[in-house]
Short mmCIF file of C-alpha atoms and ligand atoms in Angstrom, two decimals:
data_model
loop_
_atom_site.label_atom_id
_atom_site.label_comp_id
_atom_site.label_asym_id
_atom_site.label_seq_id
_atom_site.Cartn_x
_atom_site.Cartn_y
_atom_site.Cartn_z
CA MET A 1059 -74.79 9.16 47.36
CA LYS A 1060 -72.20 6.47 47.76
CA THR A 1061 -70.81 5.14 44.49
CA LEU A 1062 -69.43 1.68 44.48
CA GLY A 1063 -67.57 -0.50 41.99
CA PRO A 1064 -68.94 -3.95 41.33
CA ALA A 1065 -65.72 -5.56 42.57
CA ALA A 1066 -66.69 -4.47 46.12
CA PHE A 1067 -69.70 -6.73 46.01
CA LEU A 1068 -68.89 -9.59 43.72
CA PRO A 1069 -69.21 -12.81 45.66
CA ASP A 1070 -66.03 -14.63 46.43
CA ASN A 1071 -66.98 -17.80 44.61
CA ASP A 1072 -67.00 -18.26 40.86
CA VAL A 1073 -70.45 -17.42 39.58
CA THR A 1074 -69.58 -17.62 35.88
CA GLY A 1075 -72.53 -19.14 34.04
CA ILE A 1076 -75.01 -18.46 36.78
CA PRO A 1077 -74.72 -14.77 37.36
CA THR A 1078 -78.13 -14.28 38.90
CA ALA A 1079 -77.70 -17.07 41.47
CA GLU A 1080 -75.74 -14.61 43.61
CA ALA A 1081 -77.86 -11.58 42.81
CA LEU A 1082 -79.52 -11.56 46.22
CA THR A 1083 -76.15 -11.73 47.97
CA PHE A 1084 -75.08 -8.80 45.86
CA LEU A 1085 -78.19 -6.81 46.84
CA ASP A 1086 -77.78 -7.79 50.52
CA ARG A 1087 -74.21 -6.49 50.48
CA LEU A 1088 -75.32 -3.31 48.72
CA VAL A 1089 -77.88 -2.65 51.42
CA ALA A 1090 -75.53 -3.65 54.24
CA THR A 1091 -73.55 -0.47 53.56
CA GLY A 1092 -76.38 1.28 55.34
CA GLU A 1093 -77.00 3.60 52.44
CA ASP A 1094 -80.51 3.83 50.96
CA ARG A 1095 -79.12 5.48 47.77
CA THR A 1096 -76.16 3.89 46.01
CA SER A 1097 -74.95 3.32 42.52
CA TYR A 1098 -72.80 0.70 40.91
CA ALA A 1099 -71.29 -0.15 37.54
CA SER A 1100 -73.09 -2.93 35.67
CA PRO A 1101 -72.25 -4.36 32.23
CA TYR A 1102 -75.15 -2.15 30.91
CA GLY A 1103 -73.69 1.02 32.48
CA ARG A 1104 -74.16 2.69 35.86
CA VAL A 1105 -77.18 1.59 37.87
CA PHE A 1106 -78.75 3.81 40.57
CA PHE A 1107 -80.13 1.78 43.38
CA PHE A 1108 -82.75 3.26 45.73
CA ASN A 1109 -83.92 1.47 48.88
CA HIS A 1110 -85.96 4.09 50.77
CA PRO A 1111 -89.75 3.76 50.55
CA ASP A 1112 -90.07 7.50 49.83
CA ASP A 1113 -87.86 7.23 46.80
CA VAL A 1114 -89.40 3.95 45.70
CA ARG A 1115 -92.88 5.43 45.81
CA SER A 1116 -91.71 8.46 43.86
CA VAL A 1117 -90.15 6.26 41.18
CA LEU A 1118 -93.30 4.16 40.85
CA GLN A 1119 -95.73 7.10 40.89
CA ASP A 1120 -93.87 9.74 38.88
CA ARG A 1121 -94.81 9.65 35.18
CA ASN A 1122 -91.27 10.78 34.34
CA PHE A 1123 -90.09 7.28 35.10
CA ILE A 1124 -90.80 4.62 32.48
CA ARG A 1125 -89.93 0.95 32.46
CA PRO A 1126 -87.56 -0.56 29.90
CA PRO A 1127 -88.95 -3.53 28.03
CA LEU A 1128 -86.74 -6.17 29.71
CA MET A 1129 -89.01 -9.12 28.83
CA LYS A 1130 -89.92 -8.19 25.31
CA SER A 1131 -88.90 -11.48 23.72
CA LEU A 1132 -91.46 -13.26 25.90
CA LEU A 1133 -94.15 -10.69 26.44
CA GLY A 1134 -93.82 -8.48 23.34
CA ASP A 1135 -95.86 -5.27 23.77
CA GLY A 1136 -98.33 -6.72 26.25
CA LEU A 1137 -99.54 -4.80 29.29
CA LEU A 1138 -96.67 -6.09 31.43
CA THR A 1139 -94.03 -4.43 29.26
CA SER A 1140 -95.72 -1.56 27.36
CA GLU A 1141 -95.48 2.14 28.16
CA GLY A 1142 -96.97 5.48 27.05
CA ALA A 1143 -100.08 5.72 24.89
CA LEU A 1144 -100.17 2.01 24.05
CA TRP A 1145 -100.01 1.07 27.74
CA LYS A 1146 -102.80 3.51 28.56
CA THR A 1147 -105.14 2.09 25.91
CA GLN A 1148 -104.44 -1.46 27.01
CA ARG A 1149 -104.91 -0.70 30.72
CA ARG A 1150 -108.21 1.08 29.99
CA LEU A 1151 -109.40 -1.88 27.96
CA LEU A 1152 -108.51 -4.61 30.43
CA GLN A 1153 -108.94 -2.86 33.83
CA PRO A 1154 -112.74 -3.38 34.02
CA ALA A 1155 -112.23 -7.18 33.90
CA PHE A 1156 -110.42 -6.91 37.24
CA HIS A 1157 -112.95 -4.88 39.15
CA MET A 1158 -114.17 -6.66 42.27
CA PRO A 1159 -117.52 -8.00 41.05
CA CYS A 1160 -115.78 -9.50 37.97
CA VAL A 1161 -113.08 -11.02 40.11
CA HIS A 1162 -115.65 -12.59 42.46
CA ALA A 1163 -117.27 -14.11 39.44
CA LEU A 1164 -114.01 -16.02 38.82
CA LEU A 1165 -114.54 -18.17 41.91
CA PRO A 1166 -116.06 -21.19 40.09
CA GLY A 1167 -112.92 -21.44 37.99
CA ILE A 1168 -110.74 -21.54 41.12
CA HIS A 1169 -113.05 -24.14 42.74
CA ALA A 1170 -113.07 -26.30 39.64
CA ALA A 1171 -109.26 -26.26 39.29
CA LEU A 1172 -108.90 -27.14 42.98
CA ALA A 1173 -111.41 -29.98 42.59
CA ASP A 1174 -109.25 -31.43 39.85
CA PHE A 1175 -106.05 -30.83 41.75
CA ILE A 1176 -106.92 -32.31 45.16
CA PRO A 1177 -107.27 -35.92 43.95
CA ARG A 1178 -103.74 -35.75 42.56
CA TRP A 1179 -102.36 -34.94 46.05
CA GLU A 1180 -104.65 -37.50 47.63
CA LEU A 1181 -103.16 -40.16 45.32
CA ALA A 1182 -99.63 -38.92 46.07
CA SER A 1183 -100.45 -39.12 49.76
CA ARG A 1184 -101.59 -42.74 49.45
CA THR A 1185 -98.59 -43.84 47.34
CA GLY A 1186 -95.98 -41.74 49.16
CA GLU A 1187 -94.94 -40.36 45.75
CA ARG A 1188 -92.57 -37.39 45.81
CA VAL A 1189 -94.20 -34.15 44.74
CA GLU A 1190 -92.38 -31.11 43.32
CA ILE A 1191 -94.31 -28.41 45.14
CA ALA A 1192 -93.23 -25.49 42.97
CA ALA A 1193 -94.17 -27.33 39.78
CA ALA A 1194 -97.51 -28.41 41.38
CA MET A 1195 -98.31 -24.83 42.30
CA ARG A 1196 -97.44 -23.60 38.82
CA ARG A 1197 -99.74 -26.31 37.30
CA LEU A 1198 -102.57 -25.28 39.59
CA THR A 1199 -102.24 -21.50 39.12
CA LEU A 1200 -101.85 -21.93 35.33
CA ASP A 1201 -104.96 -24.08 35.27
CA ILE A 1202 -106.81 -21.37 37.27
CA ILE A 1203 -105.77 -18.48 35.06
CA LEU A 1204 -106.72 -20.36 31.88
CA ARG A 1205 -110.16 -21.29 33.24
CA CYS A 1206 -110.79 -17.90 34.80
CA LEU A 1207 -109.61 -15.55 32.06
CA PHE A 1208 -110.17 -17.65 28.94
CA GLY A 1209 -112.73 -20.24 29.92
CA ILE A 1210 -110.30 -23.01 28.87
CA ARG A 1211 -109.52 -26.31 30.55
CA MET A 1212 -106.21 -27.75 29.53
CA GLY A 1213 -104.89 -31.25 30.22
CA ASN A 1214 -101.31 -32.41 29.72
CA GLU A 1215 -100.53 -29.17 27.92
CA LEU A 1216 -100.34 -27.63 31.43
CA GLU A 1217 -97.13 -29.58 31.97
CA THR A 1218 -95.82 -28.77 28.47
CA MET A 1219 -96.42 -25.06 29.09
CA GLY A 1220 -94.92 -25.24 32.55
CA ALA A 1221 -91.71 -26.91 31.30
CA ALA A 1222 -91.30 -24.58 28.39
CA LEU A 1223 -91.90 -21.48 30.54
CA THR A 1224 -89.28 -22.73 33.02
CA VAL A 1225 -86.64 -22.67 30.31
CA VAL A 1226 -87.68 -19.25 29.06
CA ILE A 1227 -87.84 -17.74 32.53
CA HIS A 1228 -84.48 -19.25 33.45
CA ASP A 1229 -82.70 -17.82 30.40
CA LEU A 1230 -84.38 -14.42 30.50
CA GLY A 1231 -83.42 -14.33 34.19
CA LEU A 1232 -79.79 -14.86 33.26
CA LEU A 1233 -79.91 -11.95 30.91
CA THR A 1234 -81.81 -9.56 33.13
CA GLY A 1235 -79.47 -10.53 35.98
CA THR A 1236 -76.71 -8.90 33.95
CA LEU A 1237 -78.03 -5.61 35.45
CA LEU A 1238 -76.57 -6.81 38.72
CA LEU A 1239 -73.44 -8.70 37.87
CA GLN A 1240 -71.24 -9.62 34.95
CA PRO A 1241 -72.45 -10.12 31.38
CA HIS A 1242 -73.79 -13.51 30.63
CA GLN A 1243 -73.16 -15.26 27.35
CA VAL A 1244 -76.02 -17.55 26.36
CA SER A 1245 -74.29 -20.51 24.66
CA PRO A 1246 -75.53 -21.62 21.20
CA ARG A 1247 -76.94 -24.84 22.75
CA ARG A 1248 -78.86 -22.96 25.41
CA ASN A 1249 -79.97 -20.40 22.87
CA THR A 1250 -81.46 -23.15 20.73
CA GLU A 1251 -83.15 -24.56 23.77
CA PHE A 1252 -84.54 -21.09 24.58
CA GLN A 1253 -85.85 -20.56 21.08
CA GLU A 1254 -87.55 -23.98 21.09
CA ALA A 1255 -89.12 -23.31 24.51
CA LEU A 1256 -90.34 -19.91 23.32
CA ALA A 1257 -91.84 -21.54 20.18
CA THR A 1258 -93.65 -24.04 22.39
CA VAL A 1259 -95.04 -21.20 24.59
CA ASN A 1260 -96.15 -19.35 21.43
CA ASP A 1261 -97.80 -22.45 19.96
CA LEU A 1262 -99.76 -22.99 23.17
CA ILE A 1263 -100.79 -19.27 23.29
CA HIS A 1264 -101.98 -19.45 19.67
CA GLY A 1265 -103.83 -22.67 20.54
CA ILE A 1266 -105.60 -20.91 23.43
CA ILE A 1267 -106.61 -18.03 21.17
CA SER A 1268 -107.95 -20.32 18.40
CA HIS A 1269 -109.69 -22.61 20.89
CA HIS A 1270 -111.41 -19.65 22.50
CA ARG A 1271 -112.51 -18.23 19.17
CA ALA A 1272 -114.02 -21.57 18.15
CA LEU A 1273 -116.29 -21.60 21.22
CA PRO A 1274 -119.91 -20.64 20.61
CA PRO A 1275 -120.50 -17.10 21.93
CA GLY A 1276 -121.45 -17.02 25.62
CA THR A 1277 -119.83 -20.38 26.47
CA GLY A 1278 -116.55 -21.14 28.15
CA GLY A 1279 -116.98 -19.16 31.38
CA GLY A 1280 -114.34 -16.85 32.78
CA VAL A 1281 -114.23 -13.12 32.15
CA ASN A 1282 -113.23 -13.74 28.57
CA ILE A 1283 -110.30 -11.42 28.23
CA LEU A 1284 -110.20 -12.51 24.61
CA ASN A 1285 -113.70 -11.16 23.94
CA LEU A 1286 -112.50 -7.76 25.17
CA LEU A 1287 -109.44 -7.95 22.99
CA ASP A 1288 -111.28 -9.23 19.91
CA GLN A 1289 -113.99 -6.60 20.21
CA ALA A 1290 -111.64 -3.64 20.81
CA ARG A 1291 -111.38 -1.08 18.01
CA SER A 1292 -108.93 1.77 17.48
CA ALA A 1293 -110.16 5.36 17.04
CA SER A 1294 -110.29 4.67 13.29
CA GLY A 1295 -112.29 1.42 13.78
CA GLU A 1296 -109.43 -0.98 13.29
CA PRO A 1297 -109.28 -4.24 15.31
CA LEU A 1298 -106.19 -4.90 17.41
CA PRO A 1299 -103.23 -6.43 15.52
CA GLU A 1300 -103.03 -10.21 16.07
CA LYS A 1301 -99.50 -9.88 17.42
CA LEU A 1302 -100.77 -7.49 20.13
CA ILE A 1303 -103.56 -9.85 21.05
CA ARG A 1304 -100.94 -12.63 21.43
CA ASP A 1305 -98.80 -10.33 23.64
CA GLU A 1306 -101.75 -9.45 25.90
CA VAL A 1307 -102.67 -13.08 26.34
CA ALA A 1308 -99.01 -13.93 27.14
CA SER A 1309 -98.93 -11.06 29.76
CA MET A 1310 -102.03 -12.32 31.39
CA ILE A 1311 -101.04 -16.01 31.43
CA ILE A 1312 -97.47 -15.50 32.52
CA GLY A 1313 -98.05 -12.56 34.87
CA GLY A 1314 -101.11 -14.25 36.28
CA HIS A 1315 -99.73 -17.62 37.35
CA GLU A 1316 -95.92 -17.67 37.74
CA THR A 1317 -95.98 -14.99 40.50
CA LEU A 1318 -98.75 -16.60 42.46
CA ALA A 1319 -97.20 -20.09 42.23
CA ASN A 1320 -93.95 -18.71 43.66
CA VAL A 1321 -95.53 -17.13 46.69
CA LEU A 1322 -97.51 -20.29 47.42
CA SER A 1323 -94.39 -22.48 47.18
CA TRP A 1324 -92.48 -20.18 49.53
CA THR A 1325 -95.41 -20.22 51.94
CA TRP A 1326 -95.37 -24.05 52.09
CA GLU A 1327 -91.62 -24.11 52.60
CA THR A 1328 -91.69 -21.52 55.30
CA LEU A 1329 -94.57 -23.25 57.07
CA ALA A 1330 -92.69 -26.50 57.12
CA LEU A 1331 -90.00 -24.81 59.19
CA ARG A 1332 -92.61 -23.51 61.65
CA PRO A 1333 -94.75 -26.25 63.24
CA ASP A 1334 -96.26 -23.64 65.61
CA LEU A 1335 -97.71 -21.76 62.62
CA VAL A 1336 -98.91 -24.99 60.97
CA ALA A 1337 -100.87 -25.88 64.14
CA SER A 1338 -102.45 -22.45 64.21
CA LEU A 1339 -103.25 -22.56 60.51
CA HIS A 1340 -104.92 -25.91 60.86
CA ALA A 1341 -107.01 -24.57 63.81
CA GLU A 1342 -108.04 -21.59 61.67
CA VAL A 1343 -109.00 -23.48 58.54
CA ASP A 1344 -110.60 -26.40 60.35
CA ALA A 1345 -112.97 -23.95 62.08
CA HIS A 1346 -114.47 -23.19 58.64
CA THR A 1347 -116.57 -26.12 57.61
CA ARG A 1348 -118.07 -24.31 54.60
CA HIS A 1349 -117.18 -26.07 51.33
CA PRO A 1350 -115.83 -24.68 49.14
CA LEU A 1351 -114.26 -21.63 50.71
CA SER A 1352 -115.06 -18.31 49.04
CA GLN A 1353 -113.97 -14.70 49.23
CA ALA A 1354 -116.58 -14.15 51.96
CA ASP A 1355 -114.49 -16.45 54.23
CA LEU A 1356 -111.25 -14.45 53.83
CA PRO A 1357 -111.99 -11.86 56.53
CA HIS A 1358 -112.31 -14.80 58.94
CA LEU A 1359 -108.95 -16.26 57.96
CA PRO A 1360 -106.51 -13.61 59.30
CA LEU A 1361 -103.64 -16.06 59.78
CA THR A 1362 -103.96 -17.42 56.25
CA MET A 1363 -103.97 -13.88 54.91
CA GLY A 1364 -100.98 -12.97 57.12
CA LEU A 1365 -99.03 -15.98 55.92
CA PHE A 1366 -99.63 -15.09 52.34
CA LYS A 1367 -98.70 -11.43 52.87
CA GLU A 1368 -95.59 -12.36 54.85
CA ALA A 1369 -94.41 -14.71 52.09
CA LEU A 1370 -94.97 -11.84 49.67
CA ARG A 1371 -92.81 -9.67 51.92
CA LEU A 1372 -89.85 -12.02 52.35
CA PHE A 1373 -90.00 -13.61 48.90
CA PRO A 1374 -91.59 -11.09 46.55
CA PRO A 1375 -91.90 -12.85 43.14
CA VAL A 1376 -91.09 -9.53 41.37
CA TRP A 1377 -87.94 -9.02 43.35
CA PHE A 1378 -86.62 -6.08 41.34
CA MET A 1379 -87.91 -3.47 38.96
CA VAL A 1380 -86.04 -1.07 36.67
CA ARG A 1381 -87.17 2.35 35.60
CA SER A 1382 -85.64 5.21 33.62
CA PRO A 1383 -86.35 8.97 33.80
CA LEU A 1384 -87.47 10.54 30.52
CA GLU A 1385 -86.14 13.94 31.67
CA PRO A 1386 -83.21 14.63 33.98
CA CYS A 1387 -84.45 14.84 37.56
CA LYS A 1388 -83.52 14.71 41.20
CA LEU A 1389 -84.50 11.70 43.36
CA GLY A 1390 -83.78 11.57 47.13
CA GLY A 1391 -81.27 14.36 46.48
CA VAL A 1392 -79.50 12.45 43.73
CA ASP A 1393 -79.19 13.98 40.22
CA LEU A 1394 -80.32 11.49 37.62
CA PRO A 1395 -79.64 12.04 33.92
CA ALA A 1396 -82.33 11.23 31.34
CA GLY A 1397 -82.25 7.53 30.54
CA ALA A 1398 -80.45 6.59 33.81
CA GLN A 1399 -81.07 3.04 35.00
CA VAL A 1400 -82.84 3.10 38.29
CA MET A 1401 -83.19 -0.13 40.18
CA ILE A 1402 -85.58 -0.75 43.08
CA SER A 1403 -86.01 -4.05 44.85
CA PRO A 1404 -89.07 -5.15 46.84
CA TYR A 1405 -86.80 -7.90 48.18
CA THR A 1406 -84.43 -5.42 49.95
CA LEU A 1407 -87.10 -2.90 50.78
CA HIS A 1408 -89.22 -5.51 52.49
CA ARG A 1409 -86.24 -6.29 54.79
CA HIS A 1410 -85.43 -2.64 55.54
CA ARG A 1411 -84.58 -2.49 59.29
CA GLU A 1412 -86.06 0.95 59.74
CA PHE A 1413 -89.51 -0.16 58.55
CA TRP A 1414 -89.60 -3.79 59.55
CA PRO A 1415 -88.61 -4.80 63.12
CA HIS A 1416 -86.64 -8.10 63.04
CA PRO A 1417 -86.98 -8.13 59.24
CA ASP A 1418 -85.63 -11.67 58.77
CA VAL A 1419 -88.22 -13.21 61.05
CA PHE A 1420 -91.29 -14.68 59.33
CA ASP A 1421 -94.16 -13.21 61.31
CA PRO A 1422 -97.67 -13.31 59.85
CA ALA A 1423 -98.94 -11.13 62.66
CA ARG A 1424 -97.51 -8.03 60.98
CA TYR A 1425 -100.70 -7.47 59.01
CA THR A 1426 -103.33 -6.44 61.54
CA PRO A 1427 -105.33 -3.43 60.25
CA GLU A 1428 -103.62 -1.27 62.91
CA ALA A 1429 -100.11 -2.34 61.96
CA GLU A 1430 -100.84 -1.86 58.29
CA ALA A 1431 -102.24 1.58 58.92
CA ALA A 1432 -99.18 2.60 60.93
CA ARG A 1433 -96.64 1.33 58.38
CA HIS A 1434 -95.03 3.50 55.66
CA LYS A 1435 -97.16 3.10 52.52
CA GLY A 1436 -94.11 2.31 50.45
CA ALA A 1437 -92.60 -0.39 52.70
CA TRP A 1438 -94.65 -3.29 51.29
CA ILE A 1439 -94.88 -3.22 47.53
CA PRO A 1440 -95.03 -6.77 46.15
CA PHE A 1441 -97.61 -5.61 43.59
CA ALA A 1442 -95.66 -2.42 42.78
CA ALA A 1443 -97.55 0.91 43.13
CA GLY A 1444 -98.70 3.83 41.03
CA ARG A 1445 -99.99 3.48 37.52
CA HIS A 1446 -98.39 0.06 36.89
CA LEU A 1447 -99.89 -1.36 40.15
CA CYS A 1448 -100.51 -5.04 39.39
CA LEU A 1449 -103.73 -5.38 37.44
CA GLY A 1450 -104.31 -8.81 38.90
CA LEU A 1451 -103.96 -7.76 42.55
CA PRO A 1452 -107.59 -8.31 43.50
CA LEU A 1453 -107.51 -11.77 41.89
CA ALA A 1454 -104.17 -12.69 43.50
CA MET A 1455 -105.28 -11.61 46.96
CA MET A 1456 -108.41 -13.78 46.69
CA GLU A 1457 -106.92 -16.75 44.86
CA GLY A 1458 -103.66 -17.20 46.81
CA PRO A 1459 -105.20 -17.36 50.35
CA LEU A 1460 -108.08 -19.49 49.12
CA ILE A 1461 -105.70 -22.06 47.64
CA LEU A 1462 -103.62 -21.99 50.83
CA ALA A 1463 -106.61 -22.46 53.11
CA THR A 1464 -108.23 -25.10 50.94
CA LEU A 1465 -105.07 -27.21 50.67
CA ALA A 1466 -104.06 -26.70 54.30
CA ARG A 1467 -107.43 -28.12 55.32
CA ARG A 1468 -106.64 -31.31 53.40
CA PHE A 1469 -102.82 -31.77 53.42
CA VAL A 1470 -99.56 -31.31 55.25
CA VAL A 1471 -96.59 -30.56 53.07
CA GLU A 1472 -93.33 -32.08 54.26
CA PRO A 1473 -90.32 -30.92 52.22
CA LEU A 1474 -87.64 -33.57 51.59
CA ALA A 1475 -84.25 -32.26 52.64
CA GLU A 1476 -81.93 -32.92 49.71
CA GLY A 1477 -78.62 -31.28 50.50
CA GLN A 1478 -80.07 -27.86 49.73
CA PRO A 1479 -80.20 -25.24 52.53
CA PRO A 1480 -83.79 -24.35 53.33
CA LEU A 1481 -85.20 -21.22 51.67
CA ALA A 1482 -82.51 -21.25 48.95
CA ALA A 1483 -83.66 -18.81 46.26
CA SER A 1484 -83.16 -18.66 42.56
CA PRO A 1485 -83.55 -15.04 41.59
CA LEU A 1486 -84.46 -15.23 37.93
CA VAL A 1487 -87.12 -13.09 36.26
CA THR A 1488 -89.14 -14.05 39.33
CA LEU A 1489 -87.93 -15.20 42.69
CA ARG A 1490 -88.19 -18.98 42.45
CA GLN A 1491 -86.99 -21.64 44.85
CA ARG A 1492 -83.60 -23.11 43.82
CA ASN A 1493 -84.61 -26.71 43.82
CA GLY A 1494 -88.40 -26.64 43.23
CA LEU A 1495 -89.15 -27.91 46.78
CA PRO A 1496 -89.46 -31.69 46.52
CA ALA A 1497 -91.82 -32.88 49.25
CA ARG A 1498 -94.21 -35.51 50.49
CA VAL A 1499 -97.82 -34.54 50.91
CA ILE A 1500 -99.80 -36.12 53.68
CA SER A 1501 -103.58 -36.25 53.72
CA ARG A 1502 -105.05 -34.80 56.92
CA THR A 1503 -108.63 -35.90 56.53
CA PRO A 1504 -110.50 -38.51 54.59
CA PRO A 1505 -111.63 -37.12 51.22
CA SER A 1506 -114.43 -34.77 51.95
CA PRO A 1507 -117.65 -34.20 49.96
CA LYS A 1508 -117.20 -33.57 46.30
CA LEU A 1509 -116.53 -29.91 45.46
CA PRO A 1510 -118.93 -28.41 42.97
CA ASP A 1511 -117.61 -27.94 39.44
C1 LIG B 2786 -98.86 -12.82 43.89
C2 LIG B 2786 -99.19 -12.57 42.65
C3 LIG B 2786 -98.67 -11.37 41.86
C4 LIG B 2786 -97.63 -10.54 42.10
C5 LIG B 2786 -96.60 -10.54 43.23
C6 LIG B 2786 -97.60 -9.56 41.01
C7 LIG B 2786 -96.74 -8.47 40.93
C8 LIG B 2786 -96.76 -7.51 39.90
C9 LIG B 2786 -95.87 -6.41 39.85
C10 LIG B 2786 -94.76 -6.07 40.81
C11 LIG B 2786 -96.24 -5.66 38.76
C12 LIG B 2786 -95.56 -4.37 38.26
C13 LIG B 2786 -94.48 -4.74 37.30
C14 LIG B 2786 -93.76 -3.54 36.71
O1 LIG B 2786 -94.36 -2.49 36.54
O2 LIG B 2786 -92.60 -3.62 36.44
C15 LIG B 2786 -97.37 -6.35 38.14
C16 LIG B 2786 -97.98 -5.91 37.03
C17 LIG B 2786 -98.94 -6.62 36.38
N1 LIG B 2786 -99.53 -7.78 36.83
FE1 LIG B 2786 -99.14 -8.76 38.52
N2 LIG B 2786 -98.64 -9.86 40.17
C18 LIG B 2786 -99.35 -10.95 40.64
C19 LIG B 2786 -100.45 -11.56 40.10
C20 LIG B 2786 -101.02 -11.16 38.90
C21 LIG B 2786 -102.20 -11.77 38.36
C22 LIG B 2786 -103.03 -12.86 38.98
C23 LIG B 2786 -102.43 -11.15 37.10
C24 LIG B 2786 -103.44 -11.34 36.06
C25 LIG B 2786 -104.43 -12.05 36.04
C26 LIG B 2786 -101.41 -10.13 37.01
C27 LIG B 2786 -101.30 -9.28 35.88
C28 LIG B 2786 -100.48 -8.16 35.85
C29 LIG B 2786 -100.45 -7.21 34.77
C30 LIG B 2786 -101.34 -7.28 33.50
C31 LIG B 2786 -99.55 -6.22 35.11
C32 LIG B 2786 -99.16 -4.96 34.33
C33 LIG B 2786 -99.86 -3.79 34.90
C34 LIG B 2786 -99.49 -2.48 34.24
O3 LIG B 2786 -98.32 -2.27 33.91
O4 LIG B 2786 -100.37 -1.67 34.02
N3 LIG B 2786 -100.59 -10.18 38.08
N4 LIG B 2786 -97.71 -7.47 38.90
#
């Protein structure tokens, strides 16, 4: 294994204050050494970086590797951060809500949110108003997750939640980015802003919980994650602690919308650079006159699916994951001490030259059943793998393409070039776009028949 000092990779420009902004450059340079197994010194100690799909699969599947609670201040002990016995109980409790029949039952929530969303873009199309695509996608996916999982329809609070989460995700991103580059000091002013934003997120989450509990039983729709949580009992008959219920709700809301919004925004931006793909996408979605689209249409939308999967490859929202071995072990021939920090990155793995021909080319045709069967199982892991495989995968793979197809049928998204290079990323906790993708949306067809609620 090659061992490298951070100085070898630090970008030339001054990144003080925004350490994560250059994190992708850092990873690119790490990978450019041609080594799939490297290590480097970070402010938290030595980090072992693995970029071979065999190793990555081992890390994700081996129970000896656990994840450190990097996002505890936001997610507490929820399913996205927990480990061990607590994680197992939570996963067992919530998994049934994400089995296919339950996920298909969420379709009305997706349709209703889209029916509310489309008139906003129709208005923007008529007035020529500038639309922040990333924020719009976050609003839509947040609306969907709240309707689908909690049976709740929020109004302006969607914007409040979106703005507060942006601050929290930005600042947590600075701190987690320390694993890659130099330590980051959060200034007292920023720290106050962070605490206020976190308090806003918490207030909204508590509001969601109280609102749901005030609904008469059987109303509200959705799979009612909160019913599962409220009815759960420990072996000794105790209900779940309130704090844990809050943490689970936070995991579901944040894990369930931020990621999806990112992939959709990247898809719109990439499409805007590829008129050839836009034409083919329009041909595909226009051939489906059924309103509204449902999961049964997805097998007939291979390009839409390919676009979504390819955006997940090049811009995986969860662009790095950290794990630590409980016991000393060997991985890919490298000796790892107990507690070592092991970093894997879907972002670099998805661009590995050995497993992806012309890795930097956006090519939605990579996902034919034959190509997928022939590919190394560990080469495409936007949803992780092993026991922490994304719980929301079936929902994300239905919701994302349906949103894309539905909106592509009605609109063209034209990004406004504003001095920012295209595809500029902001690698925070998730892989966001750097400037939120300001754009104009243009209506393609006259408003079509009303979508059912
Ligand atoms: C494109 C969309 C999504 C992507 C790329 C994504 C990605 C991921 C990844 C990489 C993990 C593993 C994290 C780790 O172990 O460190 C994960 C876990 C998880 N995701 Fe997602 N996710 C998406 C959508 C969703 C949705 C829609 C939901 C919920 C409704 C969700 C809920 C969760 C939960 C609860 C976990 C924790 C699973 C566990 O540890 O057992 N995700 N997701």
